[in-house]
Coordinates of C-alpha atoms and ligand atoms in Angstrom, one line a residue:
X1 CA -3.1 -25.0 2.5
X2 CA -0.8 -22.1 1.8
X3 CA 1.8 -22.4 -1.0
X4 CA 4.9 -23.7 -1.2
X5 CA 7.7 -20.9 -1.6
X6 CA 10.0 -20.8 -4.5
X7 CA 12.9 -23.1 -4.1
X8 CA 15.1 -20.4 -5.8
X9 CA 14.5 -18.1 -3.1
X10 CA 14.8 -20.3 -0.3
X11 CA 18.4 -21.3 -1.5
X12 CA 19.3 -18.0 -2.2
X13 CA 18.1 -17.1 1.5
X14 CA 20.9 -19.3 3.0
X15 CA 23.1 -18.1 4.8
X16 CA 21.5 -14.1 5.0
X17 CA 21.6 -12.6 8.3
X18 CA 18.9 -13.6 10.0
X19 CA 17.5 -16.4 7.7
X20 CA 16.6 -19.7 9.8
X21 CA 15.0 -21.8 7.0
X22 CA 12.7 -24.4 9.1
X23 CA 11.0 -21.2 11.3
X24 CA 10.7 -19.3 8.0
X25 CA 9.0 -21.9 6.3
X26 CA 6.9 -23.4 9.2
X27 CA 5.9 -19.7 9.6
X28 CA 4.8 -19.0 5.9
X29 CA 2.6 -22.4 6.4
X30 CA 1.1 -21.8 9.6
X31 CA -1.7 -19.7 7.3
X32 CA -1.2 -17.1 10.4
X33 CA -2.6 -13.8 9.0
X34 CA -1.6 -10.6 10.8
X35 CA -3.5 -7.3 10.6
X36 CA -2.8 -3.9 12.2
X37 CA -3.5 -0.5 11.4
X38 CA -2.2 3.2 12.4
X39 CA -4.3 5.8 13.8
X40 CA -4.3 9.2 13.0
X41 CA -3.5 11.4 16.2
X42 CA -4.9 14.4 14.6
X43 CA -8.3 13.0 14.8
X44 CA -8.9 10.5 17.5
X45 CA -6.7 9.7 20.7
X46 CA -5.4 6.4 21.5
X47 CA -7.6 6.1 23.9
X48 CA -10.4 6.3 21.5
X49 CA -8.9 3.7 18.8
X50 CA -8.4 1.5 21.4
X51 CA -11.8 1.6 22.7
X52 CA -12.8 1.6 18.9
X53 CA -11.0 -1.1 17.5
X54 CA -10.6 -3.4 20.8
X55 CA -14.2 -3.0 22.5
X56 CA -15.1 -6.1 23.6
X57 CA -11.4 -6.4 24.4
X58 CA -11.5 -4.7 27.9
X59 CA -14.2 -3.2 30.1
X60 CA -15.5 -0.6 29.4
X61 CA -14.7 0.8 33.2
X62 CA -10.7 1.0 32.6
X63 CA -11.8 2.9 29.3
X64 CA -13.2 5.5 31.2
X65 CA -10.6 5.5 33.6
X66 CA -7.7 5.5 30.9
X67 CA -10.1 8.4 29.4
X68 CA -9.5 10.0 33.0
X69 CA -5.8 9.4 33.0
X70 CA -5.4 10.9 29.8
X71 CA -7.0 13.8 30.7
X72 CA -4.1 16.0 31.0
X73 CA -2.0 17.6 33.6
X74 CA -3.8 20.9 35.6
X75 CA -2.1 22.6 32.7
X76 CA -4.2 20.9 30.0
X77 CA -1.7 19.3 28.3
X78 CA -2.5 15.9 27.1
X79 CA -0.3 12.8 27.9
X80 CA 1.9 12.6 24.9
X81 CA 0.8 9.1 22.8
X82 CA 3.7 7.5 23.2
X83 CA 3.5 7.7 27.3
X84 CA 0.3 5.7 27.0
X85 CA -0.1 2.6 27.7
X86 CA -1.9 0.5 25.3
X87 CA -3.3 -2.5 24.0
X88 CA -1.7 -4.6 21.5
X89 CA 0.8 -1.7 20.8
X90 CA 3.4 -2.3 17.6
X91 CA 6.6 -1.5 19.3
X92 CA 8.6 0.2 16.6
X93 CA 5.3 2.2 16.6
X94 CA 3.4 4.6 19.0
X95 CA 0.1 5.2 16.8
X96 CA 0.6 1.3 15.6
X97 CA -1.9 -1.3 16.8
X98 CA -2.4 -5.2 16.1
X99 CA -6.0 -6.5 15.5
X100 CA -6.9 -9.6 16.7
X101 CA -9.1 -10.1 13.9
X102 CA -9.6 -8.4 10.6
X103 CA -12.8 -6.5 11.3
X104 CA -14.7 -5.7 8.4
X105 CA -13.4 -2.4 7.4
X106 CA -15.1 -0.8 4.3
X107 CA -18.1 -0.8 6.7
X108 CA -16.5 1.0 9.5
X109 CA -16.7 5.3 9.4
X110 CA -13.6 5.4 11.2
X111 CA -11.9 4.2 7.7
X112 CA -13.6 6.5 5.9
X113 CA -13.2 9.5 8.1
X114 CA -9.0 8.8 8.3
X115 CA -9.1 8.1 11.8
X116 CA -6.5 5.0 10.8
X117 CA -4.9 3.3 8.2
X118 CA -4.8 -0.3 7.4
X119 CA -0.8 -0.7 7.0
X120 CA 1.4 -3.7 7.8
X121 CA 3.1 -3.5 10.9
X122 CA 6.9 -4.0 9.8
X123 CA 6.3 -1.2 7.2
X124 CA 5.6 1.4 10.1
X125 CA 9.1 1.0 11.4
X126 CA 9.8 4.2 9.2
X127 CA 8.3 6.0 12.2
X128 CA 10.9 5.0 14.4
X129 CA 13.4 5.6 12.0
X130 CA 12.5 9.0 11.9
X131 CA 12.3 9.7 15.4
X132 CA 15.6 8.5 15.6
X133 CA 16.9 10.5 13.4
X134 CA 15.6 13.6 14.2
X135 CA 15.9 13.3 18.0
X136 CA 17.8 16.1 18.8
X137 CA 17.9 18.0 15.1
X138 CA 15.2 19.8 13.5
X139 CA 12.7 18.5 11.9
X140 CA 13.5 18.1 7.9
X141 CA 11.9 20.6 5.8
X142 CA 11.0 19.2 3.0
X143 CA 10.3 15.9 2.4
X144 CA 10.0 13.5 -0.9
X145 CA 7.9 10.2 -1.2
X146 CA 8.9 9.2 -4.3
X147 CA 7.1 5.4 -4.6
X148 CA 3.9 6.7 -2.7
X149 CA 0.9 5.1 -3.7
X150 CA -1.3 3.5 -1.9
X151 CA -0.2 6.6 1.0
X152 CA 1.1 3.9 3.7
X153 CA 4.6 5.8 4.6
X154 CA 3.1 9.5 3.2
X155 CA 0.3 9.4 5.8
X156 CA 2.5 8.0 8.4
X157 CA 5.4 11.1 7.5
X158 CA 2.4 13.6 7.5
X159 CA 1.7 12.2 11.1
X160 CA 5.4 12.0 12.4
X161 CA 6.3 15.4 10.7
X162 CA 3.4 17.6 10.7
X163 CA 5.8 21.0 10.5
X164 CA 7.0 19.4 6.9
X165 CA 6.5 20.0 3.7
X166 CA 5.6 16.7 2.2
X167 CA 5.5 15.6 -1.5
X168 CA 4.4 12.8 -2.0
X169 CA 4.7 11.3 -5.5
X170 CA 3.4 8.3 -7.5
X171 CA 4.6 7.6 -11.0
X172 CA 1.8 5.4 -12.3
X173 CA -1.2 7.3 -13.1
X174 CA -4.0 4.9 -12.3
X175 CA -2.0 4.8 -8.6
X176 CA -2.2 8.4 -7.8
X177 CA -5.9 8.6 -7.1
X178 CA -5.6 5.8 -4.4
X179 CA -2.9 7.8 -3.0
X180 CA -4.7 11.5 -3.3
X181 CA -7.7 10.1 -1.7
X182 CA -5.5 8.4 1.2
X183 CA -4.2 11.9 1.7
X184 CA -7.1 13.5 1.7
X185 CA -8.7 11.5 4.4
X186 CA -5.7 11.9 6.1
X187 CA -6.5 15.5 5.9
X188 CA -2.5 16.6 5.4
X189 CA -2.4 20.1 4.4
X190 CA 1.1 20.0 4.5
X191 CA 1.2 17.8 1.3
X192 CA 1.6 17.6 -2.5
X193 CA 0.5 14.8 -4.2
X194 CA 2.6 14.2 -7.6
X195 CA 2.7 12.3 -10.9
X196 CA 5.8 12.2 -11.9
X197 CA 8.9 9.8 -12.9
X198 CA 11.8 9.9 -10.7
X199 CA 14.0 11.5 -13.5
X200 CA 11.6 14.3 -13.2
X201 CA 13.3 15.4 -9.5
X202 CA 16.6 16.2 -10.9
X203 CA 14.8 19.9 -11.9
X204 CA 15.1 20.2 -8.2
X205 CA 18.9 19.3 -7.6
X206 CA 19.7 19.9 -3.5
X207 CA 16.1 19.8 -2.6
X208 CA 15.4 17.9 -0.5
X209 CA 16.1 17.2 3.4
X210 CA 14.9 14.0 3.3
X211 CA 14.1 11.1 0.4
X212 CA 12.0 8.0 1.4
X213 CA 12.0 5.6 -1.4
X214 CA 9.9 2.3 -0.7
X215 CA 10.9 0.8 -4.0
X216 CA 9.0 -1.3 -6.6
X217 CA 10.4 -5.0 -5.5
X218 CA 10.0 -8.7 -5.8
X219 CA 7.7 -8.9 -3.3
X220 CA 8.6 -12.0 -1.3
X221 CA 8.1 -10.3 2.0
X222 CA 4.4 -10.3 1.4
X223 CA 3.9 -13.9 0.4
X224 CA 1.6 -14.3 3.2
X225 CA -0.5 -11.4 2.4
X226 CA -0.7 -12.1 -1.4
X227 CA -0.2 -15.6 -2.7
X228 CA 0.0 -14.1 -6.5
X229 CA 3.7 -13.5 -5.5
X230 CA 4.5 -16.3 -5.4
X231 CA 3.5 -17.7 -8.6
X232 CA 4.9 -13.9 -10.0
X233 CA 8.7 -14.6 -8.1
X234 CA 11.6 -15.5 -10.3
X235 CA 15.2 -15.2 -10.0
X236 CA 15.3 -12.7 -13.1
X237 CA 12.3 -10.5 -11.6
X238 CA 14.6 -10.1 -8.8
X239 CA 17.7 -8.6 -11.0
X240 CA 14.9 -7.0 -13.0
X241 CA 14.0 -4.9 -9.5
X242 CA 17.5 -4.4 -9.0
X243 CA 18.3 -2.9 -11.7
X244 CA 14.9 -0.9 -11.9
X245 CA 16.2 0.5 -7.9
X246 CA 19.5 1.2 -9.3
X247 CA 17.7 3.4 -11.8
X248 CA 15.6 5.0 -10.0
X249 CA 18.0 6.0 -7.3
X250 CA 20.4 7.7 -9.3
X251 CA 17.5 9.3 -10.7
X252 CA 15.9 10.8 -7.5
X253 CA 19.4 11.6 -5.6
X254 CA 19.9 14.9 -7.0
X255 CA 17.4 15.9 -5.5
X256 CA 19.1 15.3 -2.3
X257 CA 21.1 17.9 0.0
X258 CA 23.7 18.1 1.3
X259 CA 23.5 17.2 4.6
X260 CA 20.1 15.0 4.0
X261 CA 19.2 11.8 4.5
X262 CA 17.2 8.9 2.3
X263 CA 15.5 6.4 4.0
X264 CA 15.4 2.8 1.5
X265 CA 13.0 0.2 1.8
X266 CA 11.7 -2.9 0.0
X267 CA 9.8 -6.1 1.1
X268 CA 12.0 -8.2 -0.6
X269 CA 13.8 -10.8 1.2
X270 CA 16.4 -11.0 -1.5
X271 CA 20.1 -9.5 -0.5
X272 CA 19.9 -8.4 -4.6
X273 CA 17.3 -5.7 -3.6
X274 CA 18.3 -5.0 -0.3
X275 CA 22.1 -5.1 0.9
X276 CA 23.5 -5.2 -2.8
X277 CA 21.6 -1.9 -3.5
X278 CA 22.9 -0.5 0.1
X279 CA 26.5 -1.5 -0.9
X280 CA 25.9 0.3 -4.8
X281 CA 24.8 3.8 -2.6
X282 CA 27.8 3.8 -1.0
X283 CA 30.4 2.6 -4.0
X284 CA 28.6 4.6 -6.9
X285 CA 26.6 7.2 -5.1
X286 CA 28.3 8.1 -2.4
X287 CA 26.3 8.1 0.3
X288 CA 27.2 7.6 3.5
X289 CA 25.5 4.9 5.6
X290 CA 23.0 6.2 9.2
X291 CA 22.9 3.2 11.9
X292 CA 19.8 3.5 13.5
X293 CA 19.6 2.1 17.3
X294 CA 17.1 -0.5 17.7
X295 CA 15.8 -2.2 20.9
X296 CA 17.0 -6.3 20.8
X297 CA 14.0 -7.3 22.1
X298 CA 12.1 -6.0 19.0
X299 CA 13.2 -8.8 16.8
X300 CA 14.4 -7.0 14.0
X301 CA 17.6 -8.3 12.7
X302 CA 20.5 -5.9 12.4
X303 CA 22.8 -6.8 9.2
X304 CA 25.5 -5.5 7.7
X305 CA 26.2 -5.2 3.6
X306 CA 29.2 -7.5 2.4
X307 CA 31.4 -4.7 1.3
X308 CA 30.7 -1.7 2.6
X309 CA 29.5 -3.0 5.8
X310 CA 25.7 -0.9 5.7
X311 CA 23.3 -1.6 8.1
X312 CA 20.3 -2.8 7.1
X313 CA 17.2 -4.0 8.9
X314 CA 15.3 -6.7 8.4
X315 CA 12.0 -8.2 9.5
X316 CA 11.2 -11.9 9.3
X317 CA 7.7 -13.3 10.1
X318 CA 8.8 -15.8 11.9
X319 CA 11.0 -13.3 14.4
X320 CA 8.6 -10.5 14.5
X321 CA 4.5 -10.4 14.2
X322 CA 4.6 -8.6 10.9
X323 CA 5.5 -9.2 7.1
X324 CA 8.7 -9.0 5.1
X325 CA 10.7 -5.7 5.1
X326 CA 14.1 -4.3 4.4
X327 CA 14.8 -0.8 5.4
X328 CA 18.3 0.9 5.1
X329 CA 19.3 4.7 6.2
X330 CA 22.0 6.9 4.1
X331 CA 23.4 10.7 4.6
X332 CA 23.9 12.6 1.4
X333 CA 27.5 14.5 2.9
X334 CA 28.9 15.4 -0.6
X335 CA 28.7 19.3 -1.9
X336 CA 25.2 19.5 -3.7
X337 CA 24.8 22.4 -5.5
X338 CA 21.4 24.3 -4.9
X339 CA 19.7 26.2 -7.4
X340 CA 17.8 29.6 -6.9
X341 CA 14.6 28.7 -7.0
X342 CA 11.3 30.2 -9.1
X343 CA 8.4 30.3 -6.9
X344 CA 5.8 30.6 -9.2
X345 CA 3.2 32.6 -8.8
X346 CA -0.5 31.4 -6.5
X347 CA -3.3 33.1 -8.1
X348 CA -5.1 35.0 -5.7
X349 CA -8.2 35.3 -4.4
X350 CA -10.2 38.9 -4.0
X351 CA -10.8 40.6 -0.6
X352 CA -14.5 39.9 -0.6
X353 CA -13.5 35.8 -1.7
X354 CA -11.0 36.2 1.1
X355 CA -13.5 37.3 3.8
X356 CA -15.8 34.7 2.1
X357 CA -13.8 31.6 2.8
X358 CA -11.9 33.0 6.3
X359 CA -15.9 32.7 7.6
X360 CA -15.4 28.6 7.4
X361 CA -12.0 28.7 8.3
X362 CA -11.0 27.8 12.1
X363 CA -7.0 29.0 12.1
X364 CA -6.8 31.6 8.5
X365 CA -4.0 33.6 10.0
X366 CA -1.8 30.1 9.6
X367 CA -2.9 29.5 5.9
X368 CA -2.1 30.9 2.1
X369 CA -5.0 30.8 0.1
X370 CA -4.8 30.6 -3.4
X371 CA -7.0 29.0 -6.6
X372 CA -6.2 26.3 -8.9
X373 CA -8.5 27.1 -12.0
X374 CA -12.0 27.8 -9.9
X375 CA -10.9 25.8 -6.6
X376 CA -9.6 27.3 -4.0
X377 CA -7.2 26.1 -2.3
X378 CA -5.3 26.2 1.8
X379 CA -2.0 25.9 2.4
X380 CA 0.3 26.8 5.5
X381 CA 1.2 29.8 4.9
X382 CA 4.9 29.3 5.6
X383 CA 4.9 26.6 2.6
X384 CA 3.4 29.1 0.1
X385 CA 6.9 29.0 -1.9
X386 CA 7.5 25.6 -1.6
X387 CA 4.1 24.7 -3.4
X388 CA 4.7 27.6 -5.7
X389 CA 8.4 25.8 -6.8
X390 CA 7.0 22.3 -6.7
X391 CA 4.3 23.5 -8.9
X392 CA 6.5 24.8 -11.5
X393 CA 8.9 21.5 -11.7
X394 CA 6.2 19.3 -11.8
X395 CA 3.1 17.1 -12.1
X396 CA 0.8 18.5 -8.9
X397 CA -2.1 16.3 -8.3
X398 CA -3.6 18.1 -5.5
X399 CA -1.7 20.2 -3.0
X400 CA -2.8 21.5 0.5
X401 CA -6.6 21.3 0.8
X402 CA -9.0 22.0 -1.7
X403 CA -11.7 24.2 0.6
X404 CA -14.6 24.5 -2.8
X405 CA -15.3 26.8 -5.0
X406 CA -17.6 29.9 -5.0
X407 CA -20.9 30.3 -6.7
X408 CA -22.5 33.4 -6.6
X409 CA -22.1 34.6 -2.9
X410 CA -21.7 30.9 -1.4
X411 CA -19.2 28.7 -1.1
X412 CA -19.8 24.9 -2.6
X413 CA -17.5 23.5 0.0
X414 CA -15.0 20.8 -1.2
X415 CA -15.3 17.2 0.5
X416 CA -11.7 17.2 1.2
X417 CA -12.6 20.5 3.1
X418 CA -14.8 18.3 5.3
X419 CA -11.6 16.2 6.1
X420 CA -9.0 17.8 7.2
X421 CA -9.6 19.6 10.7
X422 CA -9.6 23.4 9.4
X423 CA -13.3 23.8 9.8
X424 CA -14.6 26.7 11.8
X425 CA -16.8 25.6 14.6
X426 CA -19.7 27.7 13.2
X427 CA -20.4 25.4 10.6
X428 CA -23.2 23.3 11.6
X429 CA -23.0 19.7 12.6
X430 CA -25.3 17.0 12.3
X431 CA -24.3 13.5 14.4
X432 CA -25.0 10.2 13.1
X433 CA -25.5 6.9 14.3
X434 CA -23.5 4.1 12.7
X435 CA -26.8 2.9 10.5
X436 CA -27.2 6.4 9.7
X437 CA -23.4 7.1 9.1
X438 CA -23.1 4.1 6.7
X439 CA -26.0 5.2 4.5
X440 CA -24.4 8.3 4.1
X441 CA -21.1 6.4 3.4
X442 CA -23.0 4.7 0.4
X443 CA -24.9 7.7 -0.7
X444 CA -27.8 6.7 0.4
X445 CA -30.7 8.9 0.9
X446 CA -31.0 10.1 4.9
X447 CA -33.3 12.0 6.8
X448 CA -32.5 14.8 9.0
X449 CA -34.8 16.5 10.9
X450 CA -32.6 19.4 12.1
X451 CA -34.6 21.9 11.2
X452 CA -31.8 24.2 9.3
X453 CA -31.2 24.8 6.0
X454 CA -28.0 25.0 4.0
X455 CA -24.4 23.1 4.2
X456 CA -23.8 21.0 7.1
X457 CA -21.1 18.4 8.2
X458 CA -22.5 14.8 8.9
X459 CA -20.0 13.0 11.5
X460 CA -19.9 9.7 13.0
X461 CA -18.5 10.1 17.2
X462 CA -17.4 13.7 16.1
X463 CA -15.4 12.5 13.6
X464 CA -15.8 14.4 10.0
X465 CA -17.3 12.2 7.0
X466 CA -18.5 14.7 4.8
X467 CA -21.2 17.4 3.2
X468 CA -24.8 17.5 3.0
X469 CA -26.8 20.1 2.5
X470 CA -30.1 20.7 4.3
X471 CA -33.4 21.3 2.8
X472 CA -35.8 21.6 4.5
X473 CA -37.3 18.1 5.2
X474 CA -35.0 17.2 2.8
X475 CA -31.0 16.2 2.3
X476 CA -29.0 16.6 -0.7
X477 CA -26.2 13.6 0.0
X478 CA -22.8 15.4 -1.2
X479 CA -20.3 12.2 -0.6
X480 CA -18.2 12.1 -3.4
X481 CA -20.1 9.6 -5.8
X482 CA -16.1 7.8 -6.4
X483 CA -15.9 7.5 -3.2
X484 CA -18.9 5.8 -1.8
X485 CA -19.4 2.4 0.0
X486 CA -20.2 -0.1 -3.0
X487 CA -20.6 -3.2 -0.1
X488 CA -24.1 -4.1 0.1
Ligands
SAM1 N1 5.2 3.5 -0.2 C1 3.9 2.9 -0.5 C2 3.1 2.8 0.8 O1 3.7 2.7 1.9 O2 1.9 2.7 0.7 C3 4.1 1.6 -1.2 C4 5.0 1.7 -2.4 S1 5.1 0.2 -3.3 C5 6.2 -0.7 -2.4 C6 6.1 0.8 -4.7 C7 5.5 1.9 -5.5 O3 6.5 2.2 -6.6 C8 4.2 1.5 -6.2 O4 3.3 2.5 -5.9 C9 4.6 1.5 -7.7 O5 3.5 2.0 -8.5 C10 5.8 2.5 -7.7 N2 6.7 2.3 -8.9 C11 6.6 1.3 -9.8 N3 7.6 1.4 -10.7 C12 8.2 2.6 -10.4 C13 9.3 3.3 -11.0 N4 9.9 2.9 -12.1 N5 9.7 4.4 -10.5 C14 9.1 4.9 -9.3 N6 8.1 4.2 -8.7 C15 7.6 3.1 -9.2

């Protein structure tokens, strides 16, 4: 039997847009779980999650046919994702899909591969947000993630705005490796990873084209998912967050520029963390608030701040299938003043390193390459001195994708090398079957009788899971040891 909610927060609920207290409740009780995930388009079409996560689903005749449809025009040109049609789609989002069940998925290779990303379904309405926005503008630049960790909205931005430059930051360490590794699997080469406190962003006053800041919060909007919350909610937790989003708004908006937008979200229910803060952008900050249109028949309910009149959207369980979530949009229109920026310098690599590494690499014309102490590193080329100025303000984790590191006349490539999509088709392949794929997952000793020697990829249905190297009749298993399958 689930438990009960707070009765603070019920009370406090009354009379919020949206809020109908016997549906909320009854909803909370039902013990209803919801799972969804997001795909990644880079790696796998929809047609190939679908027939992935939904096979017993439908026959396995329209999946060939969809296959067919999806084919392309006589042009080649595949049908863009969102003209598909799918199976239990998330409206709000095109590479969004609800499971009927939650599978088990530290045993699947698609997880580990970054073919999707187990993220709650309300959360993913940043994607529309962003398509909205930038309908008819260009794309924004460069792009800030302040609260990032676990790598829900960063992996979903690297995926809506793959011509961006994405950092995508975390203030607590122990979060940041969750949150590297989700990016790395995501393989975004577009990206920085950072460790830094929001106070840290005001070295890079007018920045930014676009914040996203998915705050620290109560929490009552996952209830569902985690009943800890509910023993964890109080009245003064909820001012606590307040204050703590106050602080590290006015914090990160310097950053902002003039012109650019922040996108605010919580999964708090509580109008403390969510409308109050919208109202305080608007009175102190100076924002200006961004309606976003939104189909009716979504379920989302539109509301509107007590003073300054913001919208704000808000997702109930009990109106939508997905958890708790407040999201609010803002334009930065004051003068921001813009510094010159220092690119620091990239250290380079030498001609013969150069000719070394282009050898593995499918596109090199598009990328910088550069090392970070003995790894070497790819980067689009055209975000060379953004990385270079993001380097010198802050923390970098990781930044574009770590490609290995040279010993003698080899390269040792890196595993996040495997992941991301720039591999030259030279490099041998070896397919596995799932038995096969999970061993490797758990670094597990496999046999391969290939008959080559030397570096290969090990995929699972052509997607990318990571290094081995052939030996003969033997295999040297190279999955990261941190990373391995621990599940019997
Ligand atoms: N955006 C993430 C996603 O989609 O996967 C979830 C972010 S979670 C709601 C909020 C994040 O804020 C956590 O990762 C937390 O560690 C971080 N955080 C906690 N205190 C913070 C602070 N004072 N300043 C900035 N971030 C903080």
């Amino acid at each position: 039997m689930p438990k009960p909610l707070p009765q603070k927060l019920i009370e406090s609920l009354r009379g919020v847009a949206g809020f109908e207290e016997e549906p909320f409740l009854n909803i909370h009780q039902s013990g209803e779980q919801v799972t969804s995930i997001r795909y990644n388009p880079a790696k796998i079409s929809a047609v190939q999650i679908d027939a992935h996560v939904f096979p017993a689903g439908k026959p396995k005749a329209e999946m060939a046919e969809r296959q067919v449809e999806n084919a392309g025009d006589e042009k080649g040109n595949e049908t863009p994702v969102d003209a598909l049609p799918t199976q239990n789609p998330i409206a709000w989002c095109a590479t969004g899909r609800y499971l009927s069940q939650r599978p088990s998925f530290t045993l699947d290779p698609y997880l580990h591969a970054g073919a999707y990303y187990v993220q709650e379904a309300s959360s993913m309405f940043v994607d529309h947000v962003i398509k909205f926005l930038y309908q008819e503008k260009a794309h924004p630049e460069r792009v800030l993630d302040l609260c990032a960790a676990p790598g829900g909205k960063s992996t979903l931005l690297a995926t809506r705005l793959p011509d961006s430059f994405i950092v995508s930051n975390e203030v607590i360490k122990n979060r940041v490796t969750i949150l590297a590794e989700n990016m790395s699997k995501w393989g975004c080469s577009n990206a920085a990873v950072t460790h830094n406190d929001p106070a840290d962003f005001k070295r890079l006053p007018g920045y930014f084209d676009l914040l996203v800041v998915d705050a620290p919060c109560s929490g009552s909007g996952l209830f569902r998912k985690d009943e800890r919350a509910i023993d964890e909610w109080s009245e003064e937790n909820v001012a606590h967050c307040s204050l703590r989003q106050q602080r590290i708004l006015a914090d990160v908006l310097p950053s902002l520029k003039t012109g650019g937008h922040l996108i605010y979200s919580t999964c708090s229910y509580s109008v403390a963390e969510d409308e109050a803060i919208c109202d305080w952008l608007v009175n102190e900050m100076g924002l200006q608030s961004v309606s976003i249109r939104v189909d009716p028949s979504w379920g989302i309910v539109k509301t509107l701040s007590p003073e300054c009149q913001v919208p704000g959207y808000r997702f109930y369980p009990d109106k939508i299938k997905g958890e708790g979530f407040f999201l609010a949009c803002f334009q930065q229109l004051k003068e921001v003043e813009e510094k010159e920026y220092y690119h620091g310098k990239l250290a380079q690599l030498s001609k013969t390193e150069t000719q070394l590494v282009n050898y593995w690499l499918n596109t090199p014309d598009h990328f910088q390459l550069f090392k970070q102490k003995e790894t070497i590193i790819a980067l689009p080329a055209k975000w060379k001195n953004e990385f270079a100025t993001v380097q010198s303000a802050l923390h970098v984790r990781k930044g574009g994708v770590a490609i290995g590191t040279i010993k003698g006349k080899d390269l040792v490539p890196h595993h996040e090398f495997a992941l991301s999509g720039l591999l030259h088709n030279n490099i041998p392949v070896i397919e596995f079957d799932e038995t096969q794929a999970v061993r490797y997952l758990k670094r597990q000793d496999i046999a391969v009788d290939s008959g080559l020697r030397g570096w290969a990829l090990a995929t699972f249905e052509n997607l990318a899971l990571g290094w081995m190297k052939l030996l003969g009749n033997r295999v040297n298993n190279y999955y990261p040891t941190e990373w391995r399958i621990l599940k019997p």
